[in-house]
Short mmCIF file of C-alpha atoms and ligand atoms in Angstrom, two decimals:
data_model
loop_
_atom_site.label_atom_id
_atom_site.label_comp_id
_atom_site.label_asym_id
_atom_site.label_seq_id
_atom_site.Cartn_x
_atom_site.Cartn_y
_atom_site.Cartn_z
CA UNK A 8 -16.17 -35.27 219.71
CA UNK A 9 -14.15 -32.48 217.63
CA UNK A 10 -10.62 -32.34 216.88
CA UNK A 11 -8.10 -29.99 215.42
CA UNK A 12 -4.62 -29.96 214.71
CA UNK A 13 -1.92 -27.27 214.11
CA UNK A 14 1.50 -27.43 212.58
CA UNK A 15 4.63 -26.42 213.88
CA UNK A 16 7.01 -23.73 212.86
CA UNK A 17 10.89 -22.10 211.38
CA UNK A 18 11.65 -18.58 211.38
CA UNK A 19 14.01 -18.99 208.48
CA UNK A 20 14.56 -15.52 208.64
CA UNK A 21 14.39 -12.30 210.93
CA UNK A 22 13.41 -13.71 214.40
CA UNK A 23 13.48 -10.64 217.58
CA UNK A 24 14.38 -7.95 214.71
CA UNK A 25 10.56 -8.70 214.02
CA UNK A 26 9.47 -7.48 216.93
CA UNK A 27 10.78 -4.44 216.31
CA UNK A 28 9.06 -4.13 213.03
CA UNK A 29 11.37 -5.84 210.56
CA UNK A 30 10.10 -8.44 208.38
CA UNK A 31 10.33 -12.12 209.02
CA UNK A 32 10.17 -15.19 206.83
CA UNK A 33 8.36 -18.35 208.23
CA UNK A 34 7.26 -21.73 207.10
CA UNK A 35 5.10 -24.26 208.33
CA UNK A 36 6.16 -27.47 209.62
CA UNK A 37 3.53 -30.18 209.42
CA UNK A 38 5.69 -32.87 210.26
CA UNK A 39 5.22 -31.89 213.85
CA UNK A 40 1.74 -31.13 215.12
CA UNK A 41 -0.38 -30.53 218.09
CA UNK A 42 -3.92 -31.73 218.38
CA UNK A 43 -6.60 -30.92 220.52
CA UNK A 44 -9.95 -32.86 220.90
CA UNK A 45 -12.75 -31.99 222.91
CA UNK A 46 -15.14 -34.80 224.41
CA UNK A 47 -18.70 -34.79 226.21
CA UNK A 48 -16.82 -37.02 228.79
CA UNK A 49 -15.77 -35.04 231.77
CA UNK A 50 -14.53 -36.38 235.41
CA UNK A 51 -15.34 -32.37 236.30
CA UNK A 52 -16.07 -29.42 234.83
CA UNK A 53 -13.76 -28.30 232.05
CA UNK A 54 -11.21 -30.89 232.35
CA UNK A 55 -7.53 -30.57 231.00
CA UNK A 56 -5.54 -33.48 230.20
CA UNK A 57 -2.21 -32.65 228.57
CA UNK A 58 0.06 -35.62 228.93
CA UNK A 59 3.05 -33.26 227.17
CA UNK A 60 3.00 -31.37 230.36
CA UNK A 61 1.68 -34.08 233.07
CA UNK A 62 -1.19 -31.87 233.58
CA UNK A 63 -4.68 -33.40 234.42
CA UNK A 64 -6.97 -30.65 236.35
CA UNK A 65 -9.74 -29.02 235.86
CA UNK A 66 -9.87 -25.57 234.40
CA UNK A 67 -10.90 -23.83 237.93
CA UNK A 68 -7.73 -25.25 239.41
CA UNK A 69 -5.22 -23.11 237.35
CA UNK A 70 -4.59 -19.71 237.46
CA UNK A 71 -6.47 -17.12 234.99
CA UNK A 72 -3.31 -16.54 233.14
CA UNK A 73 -2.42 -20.57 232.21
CA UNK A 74 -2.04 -19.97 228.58
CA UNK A 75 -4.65 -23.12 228.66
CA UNK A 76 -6.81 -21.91 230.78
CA UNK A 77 -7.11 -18.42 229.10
CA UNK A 78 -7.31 -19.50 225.48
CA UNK A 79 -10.06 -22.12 226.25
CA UNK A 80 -11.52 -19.02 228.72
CA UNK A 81 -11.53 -16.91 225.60
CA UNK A 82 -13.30 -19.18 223.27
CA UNK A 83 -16.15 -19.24 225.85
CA UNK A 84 -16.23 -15.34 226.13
CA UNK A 85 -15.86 -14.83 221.92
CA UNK A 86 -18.61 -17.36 222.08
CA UNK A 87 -20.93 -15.54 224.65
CA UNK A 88 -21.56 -19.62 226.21
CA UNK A 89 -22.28 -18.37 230.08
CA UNK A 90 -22.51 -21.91 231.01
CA UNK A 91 -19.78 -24.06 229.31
CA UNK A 92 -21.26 -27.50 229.06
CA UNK A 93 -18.44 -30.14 230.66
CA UNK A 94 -16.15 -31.51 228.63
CA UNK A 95 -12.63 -32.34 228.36
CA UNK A 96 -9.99 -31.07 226.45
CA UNK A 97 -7.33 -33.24 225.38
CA UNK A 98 -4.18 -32.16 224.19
CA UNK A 99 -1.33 -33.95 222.84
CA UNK A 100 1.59 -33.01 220.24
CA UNK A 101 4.80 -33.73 218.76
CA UNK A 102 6.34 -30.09 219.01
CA UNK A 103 9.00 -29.95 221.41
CA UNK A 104 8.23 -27.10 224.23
CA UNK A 105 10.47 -23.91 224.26
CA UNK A 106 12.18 -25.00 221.56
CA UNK A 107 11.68 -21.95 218.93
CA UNK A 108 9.07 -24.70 217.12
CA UNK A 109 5.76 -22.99 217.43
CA UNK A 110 4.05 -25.11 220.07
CA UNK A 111 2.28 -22.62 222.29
CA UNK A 112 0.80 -21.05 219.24
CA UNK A 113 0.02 -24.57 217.87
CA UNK A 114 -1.67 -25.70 220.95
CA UNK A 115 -3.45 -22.32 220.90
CA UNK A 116 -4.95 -22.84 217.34
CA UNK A 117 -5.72 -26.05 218.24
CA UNK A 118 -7.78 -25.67 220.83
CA UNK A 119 -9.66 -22.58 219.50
CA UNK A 120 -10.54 -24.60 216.29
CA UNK A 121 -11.83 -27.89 218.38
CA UNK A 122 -13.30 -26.06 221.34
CA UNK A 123 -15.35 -23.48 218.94
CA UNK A 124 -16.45 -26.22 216.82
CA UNK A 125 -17.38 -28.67 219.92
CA UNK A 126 -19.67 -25.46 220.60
CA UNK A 127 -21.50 -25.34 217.14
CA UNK A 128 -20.13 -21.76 216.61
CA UNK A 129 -16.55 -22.50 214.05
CA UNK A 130 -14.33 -19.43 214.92
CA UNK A 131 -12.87 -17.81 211.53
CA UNK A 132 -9.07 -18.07 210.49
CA UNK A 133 -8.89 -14.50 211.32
CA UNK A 134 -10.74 -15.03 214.84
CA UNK A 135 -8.06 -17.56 215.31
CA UNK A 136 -5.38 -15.88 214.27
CA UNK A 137 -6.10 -12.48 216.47
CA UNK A 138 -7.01 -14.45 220.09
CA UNK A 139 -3.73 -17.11 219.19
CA UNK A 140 -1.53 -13.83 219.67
CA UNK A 141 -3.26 -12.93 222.75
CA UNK A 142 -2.38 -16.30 224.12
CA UNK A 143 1.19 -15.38 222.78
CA UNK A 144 1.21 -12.89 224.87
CA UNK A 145 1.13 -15.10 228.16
CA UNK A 146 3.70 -17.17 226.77
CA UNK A 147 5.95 -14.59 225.10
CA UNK A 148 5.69 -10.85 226.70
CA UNK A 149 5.78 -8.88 223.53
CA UNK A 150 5.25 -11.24 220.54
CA UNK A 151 5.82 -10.12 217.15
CA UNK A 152 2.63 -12.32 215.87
CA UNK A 153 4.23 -14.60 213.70
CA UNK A 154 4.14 -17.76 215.20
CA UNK A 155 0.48 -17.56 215.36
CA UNK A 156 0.14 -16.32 211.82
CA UNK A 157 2.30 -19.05 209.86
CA UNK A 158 0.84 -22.08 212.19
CA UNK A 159 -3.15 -20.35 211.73
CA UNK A 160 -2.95 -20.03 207.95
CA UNK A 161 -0.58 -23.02 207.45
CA UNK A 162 1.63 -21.70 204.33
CA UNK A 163 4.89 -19.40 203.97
CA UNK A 164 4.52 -16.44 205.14
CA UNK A 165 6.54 -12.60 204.75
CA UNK A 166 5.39 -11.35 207.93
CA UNK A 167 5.89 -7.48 209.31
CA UNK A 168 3.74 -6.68 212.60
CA UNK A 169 0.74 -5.83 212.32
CA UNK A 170 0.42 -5.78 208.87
CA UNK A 171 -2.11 -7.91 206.81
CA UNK A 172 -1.07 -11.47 206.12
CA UNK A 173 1.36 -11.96 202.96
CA UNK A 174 2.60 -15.70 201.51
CA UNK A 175 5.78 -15.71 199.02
CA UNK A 176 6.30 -17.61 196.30
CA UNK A 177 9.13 -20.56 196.18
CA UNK A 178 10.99 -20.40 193.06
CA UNK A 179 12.41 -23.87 193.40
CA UNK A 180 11.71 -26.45 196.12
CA UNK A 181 14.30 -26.33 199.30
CA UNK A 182 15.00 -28.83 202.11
CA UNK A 183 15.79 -27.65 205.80
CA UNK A 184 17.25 -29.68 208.42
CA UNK A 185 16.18 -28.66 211.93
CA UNK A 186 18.54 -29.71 214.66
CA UNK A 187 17.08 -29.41 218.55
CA UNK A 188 19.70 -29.01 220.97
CA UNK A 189 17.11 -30.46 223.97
CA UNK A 190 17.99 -27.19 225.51
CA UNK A 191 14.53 -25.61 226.53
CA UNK A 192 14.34 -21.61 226.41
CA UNK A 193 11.44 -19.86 226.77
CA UNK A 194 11.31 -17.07 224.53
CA UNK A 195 10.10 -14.92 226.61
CA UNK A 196 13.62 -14.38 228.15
CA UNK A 197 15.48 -14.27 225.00
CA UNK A 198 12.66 -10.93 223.76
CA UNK A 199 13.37 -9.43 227.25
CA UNK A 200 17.16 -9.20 227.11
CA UNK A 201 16.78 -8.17 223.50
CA UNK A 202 14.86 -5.34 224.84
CA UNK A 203 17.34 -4.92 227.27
CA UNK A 204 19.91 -4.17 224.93
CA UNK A 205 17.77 -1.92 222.38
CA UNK A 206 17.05 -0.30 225.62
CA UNK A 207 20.24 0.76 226.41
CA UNK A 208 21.24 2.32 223.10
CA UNK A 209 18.02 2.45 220.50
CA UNK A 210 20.66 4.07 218.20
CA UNK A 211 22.94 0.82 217.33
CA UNK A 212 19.99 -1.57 217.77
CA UNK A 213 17.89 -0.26 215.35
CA UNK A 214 20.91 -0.10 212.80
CA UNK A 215 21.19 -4.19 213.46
CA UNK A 216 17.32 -4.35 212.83
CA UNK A 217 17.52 -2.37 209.12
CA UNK A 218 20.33 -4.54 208.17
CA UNK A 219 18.29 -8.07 209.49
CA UNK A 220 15.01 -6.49 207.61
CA UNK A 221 17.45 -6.29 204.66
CA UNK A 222 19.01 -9.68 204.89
CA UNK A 223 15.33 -11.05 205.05
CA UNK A 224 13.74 -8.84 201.97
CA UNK A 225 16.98 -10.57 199.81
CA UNK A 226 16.35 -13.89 201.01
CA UNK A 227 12.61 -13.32 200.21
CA UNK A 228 14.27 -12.90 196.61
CA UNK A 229 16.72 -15.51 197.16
CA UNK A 230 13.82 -18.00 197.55
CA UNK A 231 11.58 -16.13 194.21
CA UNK A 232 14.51 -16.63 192.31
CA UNK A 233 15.38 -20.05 193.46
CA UNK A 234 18.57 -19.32 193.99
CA UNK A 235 19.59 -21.72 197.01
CA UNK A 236 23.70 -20.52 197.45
CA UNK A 237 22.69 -16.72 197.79
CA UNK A 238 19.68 -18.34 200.54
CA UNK A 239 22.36 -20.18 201.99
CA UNK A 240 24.88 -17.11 202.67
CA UNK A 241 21.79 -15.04 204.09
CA UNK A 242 21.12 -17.54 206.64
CA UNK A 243 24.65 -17.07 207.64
CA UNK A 244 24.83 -13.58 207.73
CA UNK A 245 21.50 -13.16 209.69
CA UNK A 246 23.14 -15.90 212.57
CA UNK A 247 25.79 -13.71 213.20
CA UNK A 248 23.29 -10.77 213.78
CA UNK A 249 21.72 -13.19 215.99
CA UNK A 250 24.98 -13.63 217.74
CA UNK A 251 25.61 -9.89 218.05
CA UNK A 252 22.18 -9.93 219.73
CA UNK A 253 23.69 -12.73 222.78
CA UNK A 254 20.65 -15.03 221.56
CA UNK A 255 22.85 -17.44 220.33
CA UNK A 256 24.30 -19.88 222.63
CA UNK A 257 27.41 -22.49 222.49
CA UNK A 258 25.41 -25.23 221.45
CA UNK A 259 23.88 -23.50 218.81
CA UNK A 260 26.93 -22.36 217.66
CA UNK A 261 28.22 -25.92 217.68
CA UNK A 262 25.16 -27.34 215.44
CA UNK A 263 25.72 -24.10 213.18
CA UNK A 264 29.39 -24.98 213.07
CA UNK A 265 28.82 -28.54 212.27
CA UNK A 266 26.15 -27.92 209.25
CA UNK A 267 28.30 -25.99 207.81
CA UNK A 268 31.04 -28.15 207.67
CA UNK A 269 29.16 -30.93 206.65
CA UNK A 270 28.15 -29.23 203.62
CA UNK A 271 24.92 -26.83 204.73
CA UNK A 272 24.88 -23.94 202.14
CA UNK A 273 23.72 -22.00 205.27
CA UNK A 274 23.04 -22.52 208.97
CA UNK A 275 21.20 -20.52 211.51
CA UNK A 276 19.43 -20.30 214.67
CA UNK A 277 15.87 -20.46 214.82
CA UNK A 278 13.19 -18.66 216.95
CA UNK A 279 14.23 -17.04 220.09
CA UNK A 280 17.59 -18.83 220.38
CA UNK A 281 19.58 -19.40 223.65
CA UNK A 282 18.65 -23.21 222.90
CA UNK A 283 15.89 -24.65 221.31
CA UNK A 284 16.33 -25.23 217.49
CA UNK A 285 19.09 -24.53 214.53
CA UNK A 286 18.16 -24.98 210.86
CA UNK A 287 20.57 -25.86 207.91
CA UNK A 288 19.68 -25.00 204.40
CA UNK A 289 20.75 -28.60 202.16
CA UNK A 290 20.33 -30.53 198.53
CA UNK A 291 17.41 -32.66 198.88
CA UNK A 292 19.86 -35.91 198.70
CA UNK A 293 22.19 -34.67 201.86
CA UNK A 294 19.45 -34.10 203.89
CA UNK A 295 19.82 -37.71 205.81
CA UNK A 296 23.78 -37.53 206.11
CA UNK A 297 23.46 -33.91 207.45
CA UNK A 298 20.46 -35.06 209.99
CA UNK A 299 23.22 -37.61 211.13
CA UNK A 300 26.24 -35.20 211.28
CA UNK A 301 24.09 -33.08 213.55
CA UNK A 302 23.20 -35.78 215.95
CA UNK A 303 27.33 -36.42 215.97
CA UNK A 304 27.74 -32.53 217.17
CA UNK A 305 25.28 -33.26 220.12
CA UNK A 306 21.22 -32.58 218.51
CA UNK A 307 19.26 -34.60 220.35
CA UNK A 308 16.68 -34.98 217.08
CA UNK A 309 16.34 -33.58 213.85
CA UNK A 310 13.77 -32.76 211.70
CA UNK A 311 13.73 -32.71 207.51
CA UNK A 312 11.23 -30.91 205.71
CA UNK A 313 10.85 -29.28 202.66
CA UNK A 314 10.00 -25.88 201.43
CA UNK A 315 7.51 -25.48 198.40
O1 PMV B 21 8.52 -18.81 219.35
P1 PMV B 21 9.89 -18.66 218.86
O2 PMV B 21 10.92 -19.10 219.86
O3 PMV B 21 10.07 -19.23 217.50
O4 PMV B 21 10.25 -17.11 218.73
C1 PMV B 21 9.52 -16.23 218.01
C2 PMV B 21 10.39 -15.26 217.37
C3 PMV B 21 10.77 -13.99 218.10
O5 PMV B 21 11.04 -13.05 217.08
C4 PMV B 21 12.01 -14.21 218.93
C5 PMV B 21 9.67 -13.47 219.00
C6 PMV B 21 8.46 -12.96 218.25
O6 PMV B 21 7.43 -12.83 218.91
O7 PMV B 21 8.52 -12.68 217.05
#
């Protein structure tokens, strides 16, 4: 039997803008996880069971293009194993779906750690990394690669695409509160009307890109310098790019609207938006009473973790 796990994920900074190049911040989120373990045991075949998703089949009976199916396809062809031997691959994890969290890219690493190490034949961090992003490919259209990258190497990362892997340094210790507002969006749609927009007049798009890149390259120096207030008014100023991109959404807005009241230095959407997950930049000690004030303004959880 092998078994991995994966955490989950925040964009704290520059979500879609990265996909047009801009830099990003991210941070792990090991709080939430997925795991996958592989056993000898099979009922047939390659055998799937991912009670997340009520899905129990065997890998012949999904189409080429299940992100499943193809990342535990591409282990076996990275691999060169012809024959697979049976087995079954269980899946299970705490990251809500569609939810800006990381959990296709979780699952992904996952499974690519557990499957290639059920074969004898440990795939690299790097080897990881690069056939994650394909699988982020099936779930997201035209992914920027971070996801993969901060959930593979598990630490902060200041990511630009396709660019070679860089952490940053946290001057002093910070605590995020993630509100969910049970809304799932796949990101996919969020990129595509994005595009849609950049589309339609590169000109002004690519001005709201430079100034997201530059919001993101201060709060990289916000967070060097420890300097928490400056963070906090960032994270504001990058949600109203978000806005001005339609990938907010009222119930973001809402949760946004009700961290900051509630004392948040900043607030934000995270990931691709439309619904899925807010963050709000707090003191250590309000972290509980601003998990609560969320739940008041409609998240259906919260999640506290800390950034060091
Ligand atoms: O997976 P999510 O929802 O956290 O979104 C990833 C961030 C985007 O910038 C919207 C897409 C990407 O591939 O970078």
């Amino acid at each position: 039997m092998n078994t991995a796990s994966a955490p989950g994920k925040v964009i704290l900074f520059g979500e879609h803008a990265v996909v047009y190049g801009r830099p990003a911040l991210a941070v792990p989120v090991t709080q939430l996880k997925a795991t996958a373990t592989i056993t000898k045991k099979s009922p047939r075949g390659i055998w799937i069971e991912a009670p997340n998703i009520n899905l129990s089949k065997d890998i012949s009976q999904l189409p080429p293009d299940h992100p499943l199916a193809a990342v535990i396809n591409s282990v076996f062809s990275a691999l060169g194993t012809s024959h697979p031997p049976a087995c079954t691959v269980y899946i299970q994890s705490t990251i809500p779906v569609a939810s800006g969290l990381g959990s296709g890219a979780a699952v992904s690493v996952a499974i690519l750690r557990a499957l290639s190490a059920f074969l004898g034949q440990p795939l690299s961090d790097e080897q990881v990394n690069e056939m994650a992003f394909e699988a982020e490919k099936i779930h997201h259209g035209i992914p920027s690669g971070i996801d993969n990258t901060v959930i593979t190497y598990c630490k902060p990362v200041y990511f630009i695409k396709g660019r070679p892997v860089k952490t940053f340094h946290v001057g002093a210790p910070f605590t995020i509160v993630i509100g969910d507002t049970g809304i799932s969006a796949p990101t996919k749609a969020s990129v595509r009307s994005v595009r849609k927009l950049w589309e339609a007049d590169k000109p002004r798009w690519e001005k709201v890109f430079d100034r997201v890149g530059e919001i993101v390259w201060n709060a990289r120096q916000a967070i060097e310098r420890g300097d928490l207030v400056d963070l906090g008014n960032l994270m504001n100023a990058n949600h109203a790019l978000l806005q001005r991109m339609t990938v907010s959404s009222p119930e973001l807005d809402r949760l946004v609207e009700a961290a900051r009241k509630s004392g948040a230095l900043g607030a934000k959407l995270s990931g691709g938006g439309r619904g899925g997950n807010m963050i709000a930049l707090v003191i250590k000690e309000n972290a509980p009473a601003m998990a609560e004030a969320l739940k008041s303004a409609g998240a259906r959880r919260t999640t506290v973790t800390q950034v060091e």
